[in-house]
Coordinates of C-alpha atoms and ligand atoms in Angstrom, one line a residue:
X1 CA 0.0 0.0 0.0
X2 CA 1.3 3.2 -1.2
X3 CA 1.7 6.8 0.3
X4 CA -0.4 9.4 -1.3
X5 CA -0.1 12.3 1.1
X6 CA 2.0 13.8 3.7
X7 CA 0.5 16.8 5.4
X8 CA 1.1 18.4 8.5
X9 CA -0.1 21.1 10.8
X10 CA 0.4 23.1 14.2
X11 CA -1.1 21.4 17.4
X12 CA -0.6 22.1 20.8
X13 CA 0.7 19.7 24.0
X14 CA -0.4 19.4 27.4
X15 CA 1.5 22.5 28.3
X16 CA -0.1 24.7 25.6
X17 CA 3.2 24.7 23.7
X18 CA 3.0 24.3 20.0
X19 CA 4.1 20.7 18.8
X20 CA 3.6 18.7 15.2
X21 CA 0.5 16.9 14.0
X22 CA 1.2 14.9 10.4
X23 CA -1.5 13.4 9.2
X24 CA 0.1 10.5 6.5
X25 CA -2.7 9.2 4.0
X26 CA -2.4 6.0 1.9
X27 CA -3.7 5.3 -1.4
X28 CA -6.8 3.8 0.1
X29 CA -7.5 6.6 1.7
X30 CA -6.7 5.4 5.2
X31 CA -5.1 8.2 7.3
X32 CA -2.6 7.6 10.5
X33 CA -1.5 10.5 12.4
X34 CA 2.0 11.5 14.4
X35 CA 1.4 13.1 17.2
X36 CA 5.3 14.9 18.6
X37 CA 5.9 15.1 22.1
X38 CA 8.3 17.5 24.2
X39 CA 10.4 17.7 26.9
X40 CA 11.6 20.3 29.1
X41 CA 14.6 18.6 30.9
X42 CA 15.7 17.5 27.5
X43 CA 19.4 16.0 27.2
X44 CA 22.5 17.8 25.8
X45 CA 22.8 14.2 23.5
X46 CA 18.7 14.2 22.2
X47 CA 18.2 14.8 18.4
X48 CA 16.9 18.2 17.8
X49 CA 13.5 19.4 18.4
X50 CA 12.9 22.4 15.7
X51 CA 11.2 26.0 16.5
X52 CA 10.8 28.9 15.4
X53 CA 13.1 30.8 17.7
X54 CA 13.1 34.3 16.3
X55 CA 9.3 34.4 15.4
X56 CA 6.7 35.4 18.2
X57 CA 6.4 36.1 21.8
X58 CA 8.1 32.7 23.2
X59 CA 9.9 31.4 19.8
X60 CA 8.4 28.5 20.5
X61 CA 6.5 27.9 17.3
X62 CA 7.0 25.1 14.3
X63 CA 6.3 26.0 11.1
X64 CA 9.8 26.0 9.8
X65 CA 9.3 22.0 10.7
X66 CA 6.1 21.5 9.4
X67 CA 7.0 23.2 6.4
X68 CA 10.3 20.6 5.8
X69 CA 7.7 17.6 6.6
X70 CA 5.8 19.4 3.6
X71 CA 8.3 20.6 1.1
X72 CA 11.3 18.4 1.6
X73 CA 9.9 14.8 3.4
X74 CA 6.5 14.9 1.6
X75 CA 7.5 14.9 -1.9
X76 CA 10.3 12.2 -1.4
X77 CA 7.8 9.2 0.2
X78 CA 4.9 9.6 -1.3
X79 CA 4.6 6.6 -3.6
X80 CA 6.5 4.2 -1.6
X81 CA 5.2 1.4 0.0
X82 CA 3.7 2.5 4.0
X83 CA 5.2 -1.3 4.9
X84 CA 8.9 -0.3 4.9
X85 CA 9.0 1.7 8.5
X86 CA 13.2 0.9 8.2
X87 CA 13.6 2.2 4.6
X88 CA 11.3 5.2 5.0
X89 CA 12.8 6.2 8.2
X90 CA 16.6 5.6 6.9
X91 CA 15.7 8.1 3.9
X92 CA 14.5 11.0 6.0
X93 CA 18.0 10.6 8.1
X94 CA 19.5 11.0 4.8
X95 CA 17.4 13.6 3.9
X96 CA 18.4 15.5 6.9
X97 CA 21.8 14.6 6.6
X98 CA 23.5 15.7 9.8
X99 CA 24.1 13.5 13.2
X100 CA 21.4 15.0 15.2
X101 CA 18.1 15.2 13.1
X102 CA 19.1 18.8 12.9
X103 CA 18.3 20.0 9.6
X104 CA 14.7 19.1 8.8
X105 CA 14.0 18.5 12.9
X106 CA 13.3 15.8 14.6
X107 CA 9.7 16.6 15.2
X108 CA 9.4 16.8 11.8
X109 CA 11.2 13.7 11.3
X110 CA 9.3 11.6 14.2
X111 CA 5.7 13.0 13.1
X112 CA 6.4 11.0 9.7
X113 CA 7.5 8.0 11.2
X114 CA 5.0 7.9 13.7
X115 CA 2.1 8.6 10.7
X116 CA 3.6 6.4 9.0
X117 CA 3.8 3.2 11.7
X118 CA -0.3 3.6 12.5
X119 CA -1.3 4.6 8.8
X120 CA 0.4 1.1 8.3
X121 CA -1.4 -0.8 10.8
X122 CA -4.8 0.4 10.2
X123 CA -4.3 -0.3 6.5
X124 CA -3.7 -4.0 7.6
X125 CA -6.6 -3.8 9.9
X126 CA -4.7 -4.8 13.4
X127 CA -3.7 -2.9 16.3
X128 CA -0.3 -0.5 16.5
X129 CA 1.0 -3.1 18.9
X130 CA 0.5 -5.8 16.8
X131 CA 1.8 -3.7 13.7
X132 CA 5.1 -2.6 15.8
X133 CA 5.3 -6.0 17.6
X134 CA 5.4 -8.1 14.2
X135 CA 2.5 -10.2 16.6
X136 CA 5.7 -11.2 19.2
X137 CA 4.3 -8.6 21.6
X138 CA 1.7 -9.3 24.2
X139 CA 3.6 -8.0 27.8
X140 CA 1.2 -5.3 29.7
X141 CA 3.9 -3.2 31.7
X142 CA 4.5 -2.3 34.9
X143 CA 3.6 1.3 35.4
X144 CA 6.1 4.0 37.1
X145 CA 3.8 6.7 37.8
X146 CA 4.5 10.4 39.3
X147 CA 3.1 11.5 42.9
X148 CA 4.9 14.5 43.2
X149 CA 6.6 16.8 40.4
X150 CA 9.7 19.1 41.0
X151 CA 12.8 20.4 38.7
X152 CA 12.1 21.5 35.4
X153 CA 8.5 20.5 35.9
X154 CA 7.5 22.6 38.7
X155 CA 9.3 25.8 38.6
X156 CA 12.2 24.5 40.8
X157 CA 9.9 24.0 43.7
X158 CA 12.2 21.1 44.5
X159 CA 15.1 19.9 43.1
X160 CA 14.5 16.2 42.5
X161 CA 12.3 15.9 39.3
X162 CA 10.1 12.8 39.4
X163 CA 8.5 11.1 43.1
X164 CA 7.2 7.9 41.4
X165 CA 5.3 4.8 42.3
X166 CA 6.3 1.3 41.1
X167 CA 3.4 -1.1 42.5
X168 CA 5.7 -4.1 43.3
X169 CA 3.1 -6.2 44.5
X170 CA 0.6 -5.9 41.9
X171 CA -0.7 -9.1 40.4
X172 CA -2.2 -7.8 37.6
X173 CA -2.1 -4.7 35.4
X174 CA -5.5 -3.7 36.7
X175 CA -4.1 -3.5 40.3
X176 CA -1.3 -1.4 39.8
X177 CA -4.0 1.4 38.6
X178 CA -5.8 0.6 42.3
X179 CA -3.5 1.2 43.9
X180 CA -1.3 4.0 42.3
X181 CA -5.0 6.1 42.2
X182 CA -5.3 5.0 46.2
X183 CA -1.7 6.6 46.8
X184 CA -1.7 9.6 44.6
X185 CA -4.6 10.9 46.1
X186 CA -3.9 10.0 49.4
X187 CA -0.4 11.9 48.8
X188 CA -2.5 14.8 47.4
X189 CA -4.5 14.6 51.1
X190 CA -1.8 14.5 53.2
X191 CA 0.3 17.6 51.5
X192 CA -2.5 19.8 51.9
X193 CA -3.6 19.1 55.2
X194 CA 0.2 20.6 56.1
X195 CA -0.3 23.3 53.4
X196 CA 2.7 21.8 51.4
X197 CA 0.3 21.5 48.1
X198 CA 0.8 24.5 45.6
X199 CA -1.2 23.2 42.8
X200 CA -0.3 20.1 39.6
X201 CA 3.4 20.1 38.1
X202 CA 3.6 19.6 34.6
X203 CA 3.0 16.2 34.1
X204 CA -0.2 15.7 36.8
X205 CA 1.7 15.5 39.6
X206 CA 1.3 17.3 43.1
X207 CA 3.3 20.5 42.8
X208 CA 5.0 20.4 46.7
X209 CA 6.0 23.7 48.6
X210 CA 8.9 22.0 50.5
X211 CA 12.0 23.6 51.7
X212 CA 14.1 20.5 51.0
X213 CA 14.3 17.3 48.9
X214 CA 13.9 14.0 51.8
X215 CA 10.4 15.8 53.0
X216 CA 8.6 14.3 50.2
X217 CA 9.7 10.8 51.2
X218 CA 7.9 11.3 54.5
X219 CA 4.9 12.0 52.6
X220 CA 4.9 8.7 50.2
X221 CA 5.3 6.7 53.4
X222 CA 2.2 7.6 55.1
X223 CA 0.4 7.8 51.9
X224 CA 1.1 3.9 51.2
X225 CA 0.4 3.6 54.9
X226 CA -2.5 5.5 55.0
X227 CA -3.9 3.3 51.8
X228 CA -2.7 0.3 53.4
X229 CA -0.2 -0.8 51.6
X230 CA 3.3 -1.8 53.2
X231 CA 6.1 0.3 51.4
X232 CA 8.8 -1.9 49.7
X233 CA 6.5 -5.0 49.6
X234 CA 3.1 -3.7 47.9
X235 CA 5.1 -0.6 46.4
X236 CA 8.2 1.1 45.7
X237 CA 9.7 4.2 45.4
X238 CA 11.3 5.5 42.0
X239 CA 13.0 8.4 41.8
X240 CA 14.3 10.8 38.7
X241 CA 17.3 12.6 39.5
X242 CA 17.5 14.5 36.6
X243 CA 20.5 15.5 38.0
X244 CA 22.1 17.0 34.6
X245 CA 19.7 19.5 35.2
X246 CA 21.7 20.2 38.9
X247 CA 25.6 19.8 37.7
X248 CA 27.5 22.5 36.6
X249 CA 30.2 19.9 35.2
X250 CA 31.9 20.4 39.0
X251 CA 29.4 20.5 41.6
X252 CA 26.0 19.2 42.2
X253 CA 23.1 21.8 43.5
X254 CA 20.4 21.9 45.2
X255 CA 18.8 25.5 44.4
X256 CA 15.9 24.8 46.6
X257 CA 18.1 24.1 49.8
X258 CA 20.8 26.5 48.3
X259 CA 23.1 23.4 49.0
X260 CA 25.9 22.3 46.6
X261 CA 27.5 18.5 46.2
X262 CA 30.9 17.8 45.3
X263 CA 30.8 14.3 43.0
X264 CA 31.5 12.2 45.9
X265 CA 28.8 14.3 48.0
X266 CA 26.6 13.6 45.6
X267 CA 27.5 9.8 45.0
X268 CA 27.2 9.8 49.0
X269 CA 23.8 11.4 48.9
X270 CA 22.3 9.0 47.1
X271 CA 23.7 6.0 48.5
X272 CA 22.3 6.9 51.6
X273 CA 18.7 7.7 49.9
X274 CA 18.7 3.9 48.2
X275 CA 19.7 2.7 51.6
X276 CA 17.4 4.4 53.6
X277 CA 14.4 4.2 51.7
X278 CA 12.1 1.6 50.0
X279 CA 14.1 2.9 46.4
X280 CA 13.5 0.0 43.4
X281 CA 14.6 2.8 40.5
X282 CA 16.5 5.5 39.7
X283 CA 16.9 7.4 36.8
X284 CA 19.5 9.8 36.3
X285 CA 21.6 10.0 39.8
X286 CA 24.2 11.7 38.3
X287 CA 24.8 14.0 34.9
X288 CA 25.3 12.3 31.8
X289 CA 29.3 13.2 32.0
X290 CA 29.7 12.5 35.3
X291 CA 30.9 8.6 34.3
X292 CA 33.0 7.4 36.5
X293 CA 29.8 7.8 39.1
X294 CA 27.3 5.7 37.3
X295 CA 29.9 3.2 37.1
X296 CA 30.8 3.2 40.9
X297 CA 26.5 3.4 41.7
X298 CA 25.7 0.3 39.4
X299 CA 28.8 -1.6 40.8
X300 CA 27.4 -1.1 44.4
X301 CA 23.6 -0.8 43.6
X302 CA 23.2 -2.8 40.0
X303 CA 21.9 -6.5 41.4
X304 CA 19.2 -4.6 43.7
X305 CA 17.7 -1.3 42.0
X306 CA 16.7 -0.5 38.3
X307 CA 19.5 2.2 37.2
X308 CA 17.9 4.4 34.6
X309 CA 19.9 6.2 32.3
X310 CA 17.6 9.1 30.7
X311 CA 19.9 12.0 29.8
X312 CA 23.1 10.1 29.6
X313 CA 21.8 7.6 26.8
X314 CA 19.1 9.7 25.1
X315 CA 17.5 6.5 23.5
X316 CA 20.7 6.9 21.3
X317 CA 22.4 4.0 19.8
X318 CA 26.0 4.7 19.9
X319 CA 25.7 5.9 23.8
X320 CA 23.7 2.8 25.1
X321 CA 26.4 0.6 23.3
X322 CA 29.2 2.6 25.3
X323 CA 27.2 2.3 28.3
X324 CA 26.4 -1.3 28.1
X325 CA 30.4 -1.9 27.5
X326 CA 31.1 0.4 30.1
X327 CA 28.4 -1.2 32.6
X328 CA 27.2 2.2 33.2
X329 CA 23.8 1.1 34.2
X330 CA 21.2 -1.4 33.7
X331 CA 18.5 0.1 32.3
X332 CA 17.3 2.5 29.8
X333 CA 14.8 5.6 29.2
X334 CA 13.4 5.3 25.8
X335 CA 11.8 8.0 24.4
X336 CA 11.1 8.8 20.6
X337 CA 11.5 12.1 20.1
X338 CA 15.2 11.6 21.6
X339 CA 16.1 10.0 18.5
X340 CA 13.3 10.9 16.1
X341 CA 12.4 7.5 14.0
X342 CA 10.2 4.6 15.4
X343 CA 12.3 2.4 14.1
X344 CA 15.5 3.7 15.7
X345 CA 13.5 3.6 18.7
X346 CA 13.0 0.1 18.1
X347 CA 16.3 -0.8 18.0
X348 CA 17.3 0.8 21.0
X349 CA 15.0 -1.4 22.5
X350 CA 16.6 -4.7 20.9
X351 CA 19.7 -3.5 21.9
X352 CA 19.2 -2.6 25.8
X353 CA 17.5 -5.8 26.0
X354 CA 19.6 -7.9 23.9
X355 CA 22.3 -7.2 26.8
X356 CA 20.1 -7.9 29.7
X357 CA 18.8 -4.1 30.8
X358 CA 15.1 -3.0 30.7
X359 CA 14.0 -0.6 28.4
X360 CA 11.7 1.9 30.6
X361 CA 9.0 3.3 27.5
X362 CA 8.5 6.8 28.1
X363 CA 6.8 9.7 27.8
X364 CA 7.8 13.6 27.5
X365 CA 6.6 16.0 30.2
X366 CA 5.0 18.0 27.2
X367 CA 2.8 14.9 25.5
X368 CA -0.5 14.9 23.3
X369 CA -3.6 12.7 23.6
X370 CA -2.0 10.3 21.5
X371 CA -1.2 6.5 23.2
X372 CA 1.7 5.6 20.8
X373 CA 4.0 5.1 23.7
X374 CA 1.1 2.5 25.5
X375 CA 1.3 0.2 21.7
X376 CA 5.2 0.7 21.5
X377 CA 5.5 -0.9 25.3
X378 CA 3.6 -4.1 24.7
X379 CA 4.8 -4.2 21.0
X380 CA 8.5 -4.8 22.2
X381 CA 7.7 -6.5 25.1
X382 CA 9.8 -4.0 27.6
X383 CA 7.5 -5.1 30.5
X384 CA 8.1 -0.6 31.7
X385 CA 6.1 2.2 31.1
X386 CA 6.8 5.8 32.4
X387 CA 4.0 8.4 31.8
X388 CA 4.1 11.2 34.2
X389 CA 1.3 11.4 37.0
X390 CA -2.3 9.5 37.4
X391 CA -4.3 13.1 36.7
X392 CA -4.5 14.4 33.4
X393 CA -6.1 13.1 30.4
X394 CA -2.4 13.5 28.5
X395 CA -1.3 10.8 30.7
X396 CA -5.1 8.7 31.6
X397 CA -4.9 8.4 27.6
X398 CA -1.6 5.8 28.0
X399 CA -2.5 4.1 31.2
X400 CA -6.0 3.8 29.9
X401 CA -4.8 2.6 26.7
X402 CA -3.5 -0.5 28.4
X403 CA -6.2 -1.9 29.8
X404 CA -8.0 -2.2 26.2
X405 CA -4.6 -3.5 25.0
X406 CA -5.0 -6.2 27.3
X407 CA -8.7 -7.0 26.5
X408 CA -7.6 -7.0 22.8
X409 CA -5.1 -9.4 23.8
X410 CA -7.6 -11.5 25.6
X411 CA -5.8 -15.0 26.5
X412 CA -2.7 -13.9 25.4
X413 CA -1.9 -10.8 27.3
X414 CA 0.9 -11.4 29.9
X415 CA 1.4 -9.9 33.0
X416 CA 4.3 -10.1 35.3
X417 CA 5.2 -7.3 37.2
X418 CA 7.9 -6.8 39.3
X419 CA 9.4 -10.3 37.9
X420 CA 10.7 -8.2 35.4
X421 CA 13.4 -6.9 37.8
X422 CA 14.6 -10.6 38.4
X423 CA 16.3 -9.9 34.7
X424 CA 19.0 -7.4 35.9
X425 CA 18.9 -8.2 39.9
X426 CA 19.9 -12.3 39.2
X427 CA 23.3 -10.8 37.0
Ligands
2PG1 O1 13.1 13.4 32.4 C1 12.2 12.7 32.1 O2 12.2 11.5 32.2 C2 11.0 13.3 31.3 C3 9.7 12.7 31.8 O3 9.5 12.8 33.2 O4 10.9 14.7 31.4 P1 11.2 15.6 30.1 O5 10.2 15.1 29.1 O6 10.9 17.0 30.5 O7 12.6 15.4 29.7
MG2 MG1 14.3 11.6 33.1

């Protein structure tokens, strides 16, 4: 089935910010649509996001992106066949030419691919997981879902980005939502009673008024407590440092606490957080230069907690090779719109779990109503999904997109949970 047209158009995200919308149509009319997330802690190593810097009030437009989807991507795949994700994507990386996906945008780039990957699957009449999955994929994932927002996401209220919930004892997909929505708003309850509630960070979560970074701890406790569950069995903590966001390439700061970290501080701090708390996953403890770190952390810490690396592998090939020789970690973030192709995204996937890591599907903190992500987690069977908080439709639209996944799957769907740790802690 052939490509007939390749259009595209301004939409906004969850923040209001304006993003991509291509809407890819086939010769038999049927239409899929990519939908481009954004970040806003983005990594010095993503592929680049296009905008219109010097036009408007915020610069924050992307018509010079939409118009390269139109003028310089359009005209060279229409025709071909909507079957060959690899080939189309590999000819708009030539087409753009440079390392980063910075000519033509990734966003441009991405929205393609993405249009391209569900025009495909609805033309064959099956689901995007299916489609993505070549029919291997049938694991529902264990969600890691946000309590509390800080960082980048909530105007530096705190320093530590992501609070997150991993429901460890959950025995089925439906009971991780039970009891995440039991904790979040029994978090939510117990903030405000003390006044420490401000409002909703950027993706759902309670936006704290704290004067440090441990305080928040104190609330998740009582907030599993409170919805009786026992912290570390029936749930976990996960945490996103985000901490390239607090290094200046010497020193690690806390702007909230007006406290600063020498490496070793750092390192120091957060063995004592892993050790003191009911931790299962971090992501990010330390920049995405600061090696020798992530080495030292996954030698002490790799058999018993999920180490994510976001910024420092920016779902990128090349730097998840280096850290998987380098045994920098043991898992991976993988987003899209860090590399800009589904099928690039694919392979990342492959690769992380060809050497034993997870892949950890994720969202942007600037996302769309689109459930891409929810497909693109059961497809490759990465058993993770990360998606922000449990309160706005942005982020319902994945977690809710799972469930029907799992009745589509009927008999097939698989479910298992925290087993899915047992991959990196038996190593
Ligand atoms: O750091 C992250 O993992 C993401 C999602 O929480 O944030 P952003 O999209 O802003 O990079
Ligand atoms: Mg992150």
């Amino acid at each position: 089935m052939r490509i007939k047209e390749i259009d595209a158009y301004q939409i906004y995200d969850s923040r209001g910010f304006p993003t991509i919308e291509v809407e890819v149509t086939l010769e038999n009319d049927i239409k899929g649509y990519g939908l481009v997330p954004s970040g806003a802690s983005t990594g010095q190593f993503e592929a680049l996001e296009l905008r219109d810097k010097e036009k408007g009030f915020r610069g924050k437009s992307v018509f010079k992106a939409i118009g390269n989807v139109k003028k310089i991507i359009a005209p060279e795949l229409v025709g071909k066949s909507v079957f060959d994700q690899k080939d189309l994507d590999e000819q708009m990386i030539k087409l753009d030419g440079s390392k980063n996906k910075s000519n033509l945008g990734a966003n441009a780039i991405l929205g393609v691919s993405m249009g391209i990957a569900k025009a495909a699957a609805k033309s064959r009449q099956i689901p995007l997981y299916e489609y993505l999955g070549e029919g291997k994929g049938n694991l529902i994932p264990l969600n890691e879902i946000q309590i509390l927002g800080g960082g980048a996401h909530a105007a530096w209220a705190i320093d530590i980005q992501d609070f997150l919930v991993i429901a460890i004892g959950a025995k089925s997909y439906e009971e991780t939502l039970e009891m995440t929505y039991n904790i979040y708003h029994g978090a939510g309850e117990v903030m405000k009673s003390r006044g420490k509630c401000v409002g909703i960070a950027d993706e759902g979560g309670w936006w704290p008024d704290y004067n440090n970074n441990e305080e928040p701890f104190e609330v998740f406790l009582e907030a599993i407590e409170r919805a009786g569950y026992v912290a570390g069995k029936d749930v976990a903590i996960s945490l996103d440092i985000a901490s390239s966001d607090l290094f200046d390439g010497e020193k690690y700061h806390f702007r909230s606490e007006n406290r600063s970290f020498t490496k070793e501080q750092f390192y120091e701090l957060m063995v004592e957080w892993c050790e003191k708390y009911p931790i299962i996953s971090v992501e990010d403890p330390f920049a995405d230069t600061d090696f020798d770190n992530w080495k030292r952390f996954t030698k002490a810490f790799g058999t018993k907690i999920q180490i994510i690396g976001d910024d420092l592998f920016t779902t990128n090939i090349e730097r998840i090779r280096y850290g998987i020789e380098h045994q920098l970690a043991n898992a991976v973030l993988i987003k899209l719109n860090q590399i800009g192709t589904v099928s690039e995204t694919i392979s990342a996937i492959r690769l992380t779990q060809s050497a034993g890591w997870l892949p950890v599907i994720s969202a942007r903190s600037g996302e769309t109503e689109d459930a891409f992500i929810s497909h693109l987690a059961v497809a490759t069977n990465a058993g993770q999904l990360k998606v922000g908080s449990f309160a706005r439709s942005e982020r319902m639209v994945k977690w809710n997109e799972n469930l029907r996944i799992q009745r589509s799957l009927g008999s097939n769907a698989r479910f298992v949970g925290a087993e899915i740790y047992e991959e990196i802690f038996r190593q």
